[in-house]
Amino acid sequence: MKLKNYQEDVVLRAIDIALEDQPELVSDPAFVNDVAAYVLNRVPPRYVMSERGFLRLTVEQLEEGNGNQSLANIIELMILVNRGIEIVRSRRPSSASVASSGSDAPGPEEPNEFVHNYPQFIGRVVDDV
């Protein structure tokens, strides 16, 4: 199995959610990668090698904080993603000026894809026995 930073999948999913209303940006892999790099450089890495490692990571996160803390982490992540989108957008030339200059930036060689298929749950599970 590959060594995988679980945060990459979480951040890419958060970017997809934040860009749902902006399909022109979602279709630009270089833009998405720049935003992901911005966010990933500001969150702690969480490396896993297998589904077992993922389960340990999940249990560790559940033991570290209560539901309010995990909600705060999700909100902080979405704030970082939106800040990254604004910063990357402000630092890129507008599409009109790129089209007029005739130069196209090369895209990444491989598309964004998830390495492991880990479920991502947001919220709390309540068992009323």
Tab-separated table of C-alpha atoms in Angstrom:
chain	number	residue	atom	x	y	z
A	1	MET	CA	0.000	0.000	0.000
A	2	LYS	CA	1.012	3.592	-0.446
A	3	LEU	CA	1.822	6.080	2.265
A	4	LYS	CA	-1.025	8.588	2.169
A	5	ASN	CA	-1.695	11.896	3.871
A	6	TYR	CA	-5.374	11.506	4.746
A	7	GLN	CA	-5.721	15.294	4.895
A	8	GLU	CA	-5.300	15.423	1.098
A	9	ASP	CA	-8.606	13.622	0.545
A	10	VAL	CA	-10.361	15.754	3.157
A	11	VAL	CA	-9.009	19.003	1.669
A	12	LEU	CA	-9.845	18.015	-1.924
A	13	ARG	CA	-13.399	17.156	-0.851
A	14	ALA	CA	-13.707	20.490	0.984
A	15	ILE	CA	-12.498	22.308	-2.147
A	16	ASP	CA	-15.090	20.451	-4.259
A	17	ILE	CA	-17.800	21.566	-1.823
A	18	ALA	CA	-16.586	25.179	-1.781
A	19	LEU	CA	-16.430	25.341	-5.596
A	20	GLU	CA	-19.808	23.702	-6.321
A	21	ASP	CA	-21.224	27.018	-7.554
A	22	GLN	CA	-18.140	27.814	-9.658
A	23	PRO	CA	-17.757	25.022	-12.257
A	24	GLU	CA	-15.226	27.034	-14.277
A	25	LEU	CA	-12.792	26.828	-11.346
A	26	VAL	CA	-13.450	23.152	-10.580
A	27	SER	CA	-12.572	22.284	-14.172
A	28	ASP	CA	-9.151	23.961	-13.792
A	29	PRO	CA	-6.918	21.317	-12.137
A	30	ALA	CA	-4.051	23.793	-11.675
A	31	PHE	CA	-6.333	26.106	-9.680
A	32	VAL	CA	-7.609	23.245	-7.497
A	33	ASN	CA	-4.039	22.018	-6.904
A	34	ASP	CA	-2.871	25.514	-5.923
A	35	VAL	CA	-5.714	25.876	-3.418
A	36	ALA	CA	-5.025	22.369	-2.061
A	37	ALA	CA	-1.331	23.197	-1.616
A	38	TYR	CA	-2.227	26.424	0.215
A	39	VAL	CA	-4.556	24.596	2.623
A	40	LEU	CA	-2.365	21.502	3.123
A	41	ASN	CA	0.571	23.700	4.106
A	42	ARG	CA	-1.573	25.094	6.933
A	43	VAL	CA	-3.064	21.901	8.409
A	44	PRO	CA	-1.225	19.141	10.283
A	45	PRO	CA	-0.526	16.047	8.168
A	46	ARG	CA	-2.183	12.737	9.047
A	47	TYR	CA	-0.427	9.838	7.333
A	48	VAL	CA	-1.975	6.389	6.962
A	49	MET	CA	-0.876	3.221	5.177
A	50	SER	CA	-4.037	1.146	5.306
A	51	GLU	CA	-7.669	1.054	6.328
A	52	ARG	CA	-6.517	-0.095	9.751
A	53	GLY	CA	-4.413	3.059	10.050
A	54	PHE	CA	-7.420	5.094	8.990
A	55	LEU	CA	-9.528	3.500	11.735
A	56	ARG	CA	-6.857	4.300	14.319
A	57	LEU	CA	-6.759	7.886	13.095
A	58	THR	CA	-10.543	8.140	13.362
A	59	VAL	CA	-10.585	6.748	16.905
A	60	GLU	CA	-7.763	9.109	17.870
A	61	GLN	CA	-9.691	12.101	16.538
A	62	LEU	CA	-12.842	11.016	18.384
A	63	GLU	CA	-10.913	10.661	21.654
A	64	GLU	CA	-9.178	14.042	21.256
A	65	GLY	CA	-12.285	16.171	21.192
A	66	ASN	CA	-16.003	16.250	21.540
A	67	GLY	CA	-18.506	16.952	18.771
A	68	ASN	CA	-18.149	20.711	19.145
A	69	GLN	CA	-14.393	20.504	18.571
A	70	SER	CA	-14.765	18.438	15.400
A	71	LEU	CA	-17.382	20.884	14.098
A	72	ALA	CA	-14.962	23.725	14.829
A	73	ASN	CA	-12.248	21.867	12.887
A	74	ILE	CA	-14.562	21.513	9.877
A	75	ILE	CA	-15.443	25.203	10.019
A	76	GLU	CA	-11.758	26.157	10.285
A	77	LEU	CA	-10.964	23.943	7.295
A	78	MET	CA	-13.708	25.544	5.180
A	79	ILE	CA	-12.476	29.018	6.177
A	80	LEU	CA	-8.955	28.027	5.075
A	81	VAL	CA	-10.290	26.641	1.790
A	82	ASN	CA	-12.245	29.826	1.046
A	83	ARG	CA	-9.232	31.971	1.954
A	84	GLY	CA	-7.076	29.822	-0.346
A	85	ILE	CA	-9.570	30.220	-3.194
A	86	GLU	CA	-9.534	34.006	-2.821
A	87	ILE	CA	-5.732	34.212	-2.588
A	88	VAL	CA	-5.122	31.935	-5.582
A	89	ARG	CA	-7.790	33.766	-7.604
A	90	SER	CA	-6.271	37.168	-6.775
A	91	ARG	CA	-2.756	36.068	-7.745
A	92	ARG	CA	-3.710	34.548	-11.086
A	93	PRO	CA	-4.131	36.611	-14.223
A	94	SER	CA	-7.694	36.932	-15.429
A	95	SER	CA	-8.780	34.472	-18.097
A	96	ALA	CA	-9.186	37.326	-20.610
A	97	SER	CA	-5.558	38.430	-20.259
A	98	VAL	CA	-4.303	34.837	-20.519
A	99	ALA	CA	-6.378	34.276	-23.662
A	100	SER	CA	-5.092	37.481	-25.241
A	101	SER	CA	-1.460	36.661	-24.495
A	102	GLY	CA	-1.841	33.284	-26.193
A	103	SER	CA	0.037	31.360	-23.501
A	104	ASP	CA	-1.549	28.442	-21.760
A	105	ALA	CA	-0.211	27.193	-18.459
A	106	PRO	CA	0.535	23.480	-18.533
A	107	GLY	CA	-1.795	21.348	-16.437
A	108	PRO	CA	-0.792	18.627	-14.027
A	109	GLU	CA	0.225	15.298	-15.504
A	110	GLU	CA	-2.251	13.256	-13.499
A	111	PRO	CA	-5.776	14.151	-12.373
A	112	ASN	CA	-6.794	14.492	-8.733
A	113	GLU	CA	-7.984	11.171	-7.480
A	114	PHE	CA	-8.350	9.574	-4.120
A	115	VAL	CA	-5.829	6.846	-3.340
A	116	HIS	CA	-7.900	5.148	-0.652
A	117	ASN	CA	-11.659	4.979	-0.464
A	118	TYR	CA	-12.165	6.124	3.128
A	119	PRO	CA	-15.596	7.183	4.277
A	120	GLN	CA	-15.830	10.764	5.464
A	121	PHE	CA	-18.544	11.476	7.983
A	122	ILE	CA	-19.514	14.878	9.252
A	123	GLY	CA	-21.568	14.991	12.419
A	124	ARG	CA	-22.230	12.722	15.364
A	125	VAL	CA	-23.730	9.277	15.582
A	126	VAL	CA	-26.254	9.052	18.392
A	127	ASP	CA	-27.271	5.639	19.660
A	128	ASP	CA	-30.423	5.827	21.725
A	129	VAL	CA	-30.624	2.524	23.542
